[in-house]
Short mmCIF file of C-alpha atoms in Angstrom, two decimals:
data_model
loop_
_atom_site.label_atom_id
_atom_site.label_comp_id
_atom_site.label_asym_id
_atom_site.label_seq_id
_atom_site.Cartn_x
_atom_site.Cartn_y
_atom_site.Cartn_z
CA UNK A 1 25.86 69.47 -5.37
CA UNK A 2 27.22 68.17 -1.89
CA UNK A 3 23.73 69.48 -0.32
CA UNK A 4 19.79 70.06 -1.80
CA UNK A 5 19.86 73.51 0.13
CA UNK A 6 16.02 75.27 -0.42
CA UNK A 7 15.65 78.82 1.33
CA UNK A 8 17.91 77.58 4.84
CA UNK A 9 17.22 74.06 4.79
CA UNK A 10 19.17 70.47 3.55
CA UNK A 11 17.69 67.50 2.97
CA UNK A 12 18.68 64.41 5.29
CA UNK A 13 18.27 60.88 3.61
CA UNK A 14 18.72 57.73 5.07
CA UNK A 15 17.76 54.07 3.28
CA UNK A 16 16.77 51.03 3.98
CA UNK A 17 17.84 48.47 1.44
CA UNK A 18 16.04 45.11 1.19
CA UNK A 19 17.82 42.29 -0.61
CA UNK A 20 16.94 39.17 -1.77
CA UNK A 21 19.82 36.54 -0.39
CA UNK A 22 20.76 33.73 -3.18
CA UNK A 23 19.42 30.97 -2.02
CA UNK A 24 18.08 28.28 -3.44
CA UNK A 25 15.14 27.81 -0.97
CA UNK A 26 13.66 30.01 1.78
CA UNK A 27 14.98 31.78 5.01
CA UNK A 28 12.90 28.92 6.90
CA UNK A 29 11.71 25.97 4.92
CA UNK A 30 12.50 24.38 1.69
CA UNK A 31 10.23 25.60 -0.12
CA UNK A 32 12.04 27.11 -3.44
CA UNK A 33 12.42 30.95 -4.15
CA UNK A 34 12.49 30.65 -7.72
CA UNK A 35 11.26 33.82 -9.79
CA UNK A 36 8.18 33.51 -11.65
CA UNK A 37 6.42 30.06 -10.65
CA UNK A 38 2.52 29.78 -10.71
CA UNK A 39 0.65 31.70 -7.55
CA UNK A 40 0.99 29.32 -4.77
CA UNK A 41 3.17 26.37 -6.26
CA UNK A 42 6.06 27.35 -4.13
CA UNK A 43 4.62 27.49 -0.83
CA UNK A 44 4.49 24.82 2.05
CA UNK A 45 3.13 24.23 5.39
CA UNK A 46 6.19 26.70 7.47
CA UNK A 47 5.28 29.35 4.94
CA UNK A 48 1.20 28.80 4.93
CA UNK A 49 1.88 28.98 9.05
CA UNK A 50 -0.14 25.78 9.26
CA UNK A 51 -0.61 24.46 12.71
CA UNK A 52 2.22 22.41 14.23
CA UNK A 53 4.69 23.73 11.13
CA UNK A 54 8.15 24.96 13.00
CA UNK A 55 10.58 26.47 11.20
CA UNK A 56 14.47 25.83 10.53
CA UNK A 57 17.01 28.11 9.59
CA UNK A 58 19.15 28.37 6.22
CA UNK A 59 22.12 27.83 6.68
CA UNK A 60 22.93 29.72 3.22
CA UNK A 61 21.31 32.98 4.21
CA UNK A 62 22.91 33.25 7.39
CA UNK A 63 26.36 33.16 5.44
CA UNK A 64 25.54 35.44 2.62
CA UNK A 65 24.69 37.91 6.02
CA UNK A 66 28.28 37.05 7.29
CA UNK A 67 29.83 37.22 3.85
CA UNK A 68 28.19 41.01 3.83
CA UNK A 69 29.21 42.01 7.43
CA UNK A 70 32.92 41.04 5.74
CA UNK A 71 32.23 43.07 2.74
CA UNK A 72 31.51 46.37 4.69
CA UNK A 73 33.96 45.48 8.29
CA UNK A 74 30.92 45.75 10.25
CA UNK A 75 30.84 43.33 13.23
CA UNK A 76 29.18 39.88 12.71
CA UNK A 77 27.16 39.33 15.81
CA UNK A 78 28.13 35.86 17.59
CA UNK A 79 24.68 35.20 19.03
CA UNK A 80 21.53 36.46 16.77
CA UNK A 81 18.35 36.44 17.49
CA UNK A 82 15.40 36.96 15.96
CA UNK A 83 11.69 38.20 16.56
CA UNK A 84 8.13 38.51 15.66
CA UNK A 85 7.10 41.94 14.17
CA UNK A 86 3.43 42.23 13.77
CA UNK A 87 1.56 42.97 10.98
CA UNK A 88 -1.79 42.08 9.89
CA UNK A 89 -1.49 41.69 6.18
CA UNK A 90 -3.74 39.67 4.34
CA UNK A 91 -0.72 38.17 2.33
CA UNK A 92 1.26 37.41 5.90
CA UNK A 93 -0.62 33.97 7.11
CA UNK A 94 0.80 34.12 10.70
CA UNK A 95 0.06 37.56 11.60
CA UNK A 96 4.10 38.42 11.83
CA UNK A 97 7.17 39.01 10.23
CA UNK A 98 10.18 36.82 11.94
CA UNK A 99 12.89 39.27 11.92
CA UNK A 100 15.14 40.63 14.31
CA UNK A 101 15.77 43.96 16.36
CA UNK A 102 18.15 43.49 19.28
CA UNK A 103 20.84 41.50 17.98
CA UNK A 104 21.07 41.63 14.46
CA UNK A 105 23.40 39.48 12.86
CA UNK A 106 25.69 42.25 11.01
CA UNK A 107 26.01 45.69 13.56
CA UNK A 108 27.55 48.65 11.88
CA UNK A 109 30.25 48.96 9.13
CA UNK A 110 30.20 51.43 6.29
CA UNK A 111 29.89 51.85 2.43
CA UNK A 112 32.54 53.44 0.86
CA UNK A 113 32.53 54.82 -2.73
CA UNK A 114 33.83 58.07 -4.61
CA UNK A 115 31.81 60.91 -4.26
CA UNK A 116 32.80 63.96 -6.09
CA UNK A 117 35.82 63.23 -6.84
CA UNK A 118 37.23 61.95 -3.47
CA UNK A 119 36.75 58.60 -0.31
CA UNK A 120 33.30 58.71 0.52
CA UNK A 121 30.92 56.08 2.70
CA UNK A 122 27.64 56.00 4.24
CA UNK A 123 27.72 54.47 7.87
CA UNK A 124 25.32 51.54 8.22
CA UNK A 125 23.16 51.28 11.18
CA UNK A 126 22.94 47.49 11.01
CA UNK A 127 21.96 44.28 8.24
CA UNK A 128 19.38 41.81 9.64
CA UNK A 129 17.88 38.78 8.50
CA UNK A 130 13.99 38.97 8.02
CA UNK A 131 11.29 36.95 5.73
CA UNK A 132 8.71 37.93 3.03
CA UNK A 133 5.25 38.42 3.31
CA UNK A 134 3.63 37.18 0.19
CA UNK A 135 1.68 38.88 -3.02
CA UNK A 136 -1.51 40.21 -2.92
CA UNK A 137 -2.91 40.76 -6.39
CA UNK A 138 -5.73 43.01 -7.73
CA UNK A 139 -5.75 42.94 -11.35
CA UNK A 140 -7.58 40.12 -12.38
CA UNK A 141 -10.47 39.91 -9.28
CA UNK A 142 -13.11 42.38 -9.58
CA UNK A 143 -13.96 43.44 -6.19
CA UNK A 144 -12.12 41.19 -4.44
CA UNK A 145 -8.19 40.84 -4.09
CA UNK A 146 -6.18 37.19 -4.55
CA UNK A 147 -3.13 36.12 -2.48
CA UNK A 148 0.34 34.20 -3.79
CA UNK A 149 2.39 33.12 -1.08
CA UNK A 150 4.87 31.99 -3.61
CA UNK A 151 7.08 34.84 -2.10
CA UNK A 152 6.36 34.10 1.51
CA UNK A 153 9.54 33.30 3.62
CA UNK A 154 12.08 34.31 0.97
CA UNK A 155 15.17 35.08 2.78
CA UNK A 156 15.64 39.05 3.04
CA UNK A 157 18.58 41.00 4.75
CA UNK A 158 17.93 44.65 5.62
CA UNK A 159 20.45 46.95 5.15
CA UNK A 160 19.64 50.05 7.65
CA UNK A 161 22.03 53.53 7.13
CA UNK A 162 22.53 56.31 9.01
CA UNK A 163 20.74 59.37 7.69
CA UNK A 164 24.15 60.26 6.34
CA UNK A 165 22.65 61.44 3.05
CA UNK A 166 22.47 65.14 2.07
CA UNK A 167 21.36 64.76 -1.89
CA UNK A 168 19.22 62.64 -4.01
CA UNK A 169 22.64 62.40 -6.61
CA UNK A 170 24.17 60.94 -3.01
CA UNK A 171 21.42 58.52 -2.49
CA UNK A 172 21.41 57.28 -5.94
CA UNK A 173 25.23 56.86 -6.22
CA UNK A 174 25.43 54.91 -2.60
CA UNK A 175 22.55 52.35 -3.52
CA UNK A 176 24.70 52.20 -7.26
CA UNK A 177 27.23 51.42 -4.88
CA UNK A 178 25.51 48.65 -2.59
CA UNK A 179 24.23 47.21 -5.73
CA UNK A 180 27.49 46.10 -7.11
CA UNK A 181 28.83 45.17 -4.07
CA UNK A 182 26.25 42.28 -3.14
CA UNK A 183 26.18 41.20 -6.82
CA UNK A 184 29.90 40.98 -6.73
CA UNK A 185 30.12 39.34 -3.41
CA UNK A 186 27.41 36.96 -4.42
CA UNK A 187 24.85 37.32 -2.04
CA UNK A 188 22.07 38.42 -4.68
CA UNK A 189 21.33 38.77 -7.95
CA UNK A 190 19.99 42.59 -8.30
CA UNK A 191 17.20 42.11 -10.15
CA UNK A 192 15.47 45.55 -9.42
CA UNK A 193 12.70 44.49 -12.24
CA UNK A 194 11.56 41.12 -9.85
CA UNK A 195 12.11 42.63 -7.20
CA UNK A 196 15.55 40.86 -5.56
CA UNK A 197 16.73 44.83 -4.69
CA UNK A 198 14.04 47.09 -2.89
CA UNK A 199 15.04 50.44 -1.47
CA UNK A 200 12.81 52.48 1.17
CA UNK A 201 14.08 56.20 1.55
CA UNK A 202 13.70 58.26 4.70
CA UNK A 203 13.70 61.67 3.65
CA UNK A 204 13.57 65.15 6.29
CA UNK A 205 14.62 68.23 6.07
CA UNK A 206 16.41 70.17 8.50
CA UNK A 207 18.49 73.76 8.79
CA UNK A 208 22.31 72.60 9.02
CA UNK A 209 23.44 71.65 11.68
CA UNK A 210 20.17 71.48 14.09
CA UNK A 211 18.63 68.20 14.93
CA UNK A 212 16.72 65.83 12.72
CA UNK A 213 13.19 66.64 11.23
CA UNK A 214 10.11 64.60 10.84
CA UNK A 215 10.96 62.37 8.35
CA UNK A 216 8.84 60.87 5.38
CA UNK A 217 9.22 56.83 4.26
CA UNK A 218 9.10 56.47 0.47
CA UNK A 219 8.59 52.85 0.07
CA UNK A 220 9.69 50.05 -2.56
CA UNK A 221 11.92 52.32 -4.72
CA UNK A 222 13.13 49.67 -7.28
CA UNK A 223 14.99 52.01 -10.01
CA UNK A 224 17.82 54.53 -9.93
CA UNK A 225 15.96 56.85 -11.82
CA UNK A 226 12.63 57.09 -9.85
CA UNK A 227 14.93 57.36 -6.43
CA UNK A 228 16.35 60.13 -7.53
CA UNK A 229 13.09 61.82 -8.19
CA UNK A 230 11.25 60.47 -4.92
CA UNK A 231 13.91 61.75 -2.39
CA UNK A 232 14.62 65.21 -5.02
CA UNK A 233 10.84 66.11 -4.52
CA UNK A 234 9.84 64.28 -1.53
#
């Protein structure tokens, strides 16, 4: 089924992929990114945003983001910069994501993979370099919610498409597809379970060929399975 086609109308998907870069420490301290460590062992003065605490790149994530921008031809981006992107999170101490907008460091490029039998890709839009925010947990406070900034400042690169996407069956077998390639080019480790692979679909519907719809965000998709069913029924 090239197209989800319901009385006139297709469906029009577009994903944004966040992956966890392999690295041993964080985008911006040294902090380690280690899976599993007790709440708040693993956090330091950049990622607690403690007064006076600057922040240095990694080196490491910004060449897993090169070694990606290879991986797909996109163009890697000579001069990068990054920015703040508010949020007010309880588990995001300074009040902003540092990520960046204007000049990402990877700019286009394209996933290819067979699709029915024959060459297929999904255009990207862009891969950027962004942090964390940390854990907020519920389970075991009654009334009242803890925070683990273990996770805080782990290096993430966001892989933006186009809404290139006409079927959930598509969806599913492009982020198949993204999923080997940065485990085979070594950039992360795909644990969908800890969460080293997180999708977000944007899903619309449309009648061919007119413009886009309103589209819906279907956050933190972390199995094959349940994508398909989110962006089937969404």
């Amino acid at each position: 089924m090239s197209a989800l086609l319901v009385q006139g109308y297709e469906v029009v998907i577009g994903f944004e992929t966040h992956v966890q870069l392999a690295t041993q420490s964080k985008i911006f301290s040294r902090a380690s990114t280690a899976f599993g460590a007790e709440p708040n062992t693993q956090a330091c003065a950049v990622d607690l945003a403690l007064p006076g605490a600057l922040p240095v790149m990694n080196r490491a994530a910004v060449a897993c983001a090169i070694r990606f921008g290879l991986a797909v031809q996109a163009q890697v981006a000579p001069r990068s910069v990054f920015a703040r992107k508010n949020y007010f999170y309880p588990d995001l101490p300074k009040g902003y994501q540092i990520s960046q907008y204007e000049i990402p460091v990877v700019q286009g490029g394209a996933v290819a993979f067979d699709w029915q039998d024959a060459p297929h890709e999904v255009r990207l839009v862009r891969a950027h370099l962004e942090e964390d925010a940390g854990k907020s947990l519920h389970e075991d406070f009654a009334g009242m919610s803890g925070i683990d900034l273990n996770r805080a400042g782990t290096p993430l690169l966001e892989i933006v498409t186009e809404p290139d996407m006409r079927s959930s069956a598509e969806a599913v077998a492009y982020a198949r597809e993204l999923h080997r390639l940065v485990r085979w080019i070594g950039i992360c480790d795909g644990n969908m379970q800890e969460g080293s692979f997180r999708c977000d679909a944007n899903v619309s519907v449309r009648r061919p060929g007119q413009a886009l719809g309103t589209r819906r965000e279907i956050k933190n998709l972390n199995s094959f399975r349940f994508m398909q069913q989110c962006t089937l029924t969404a």
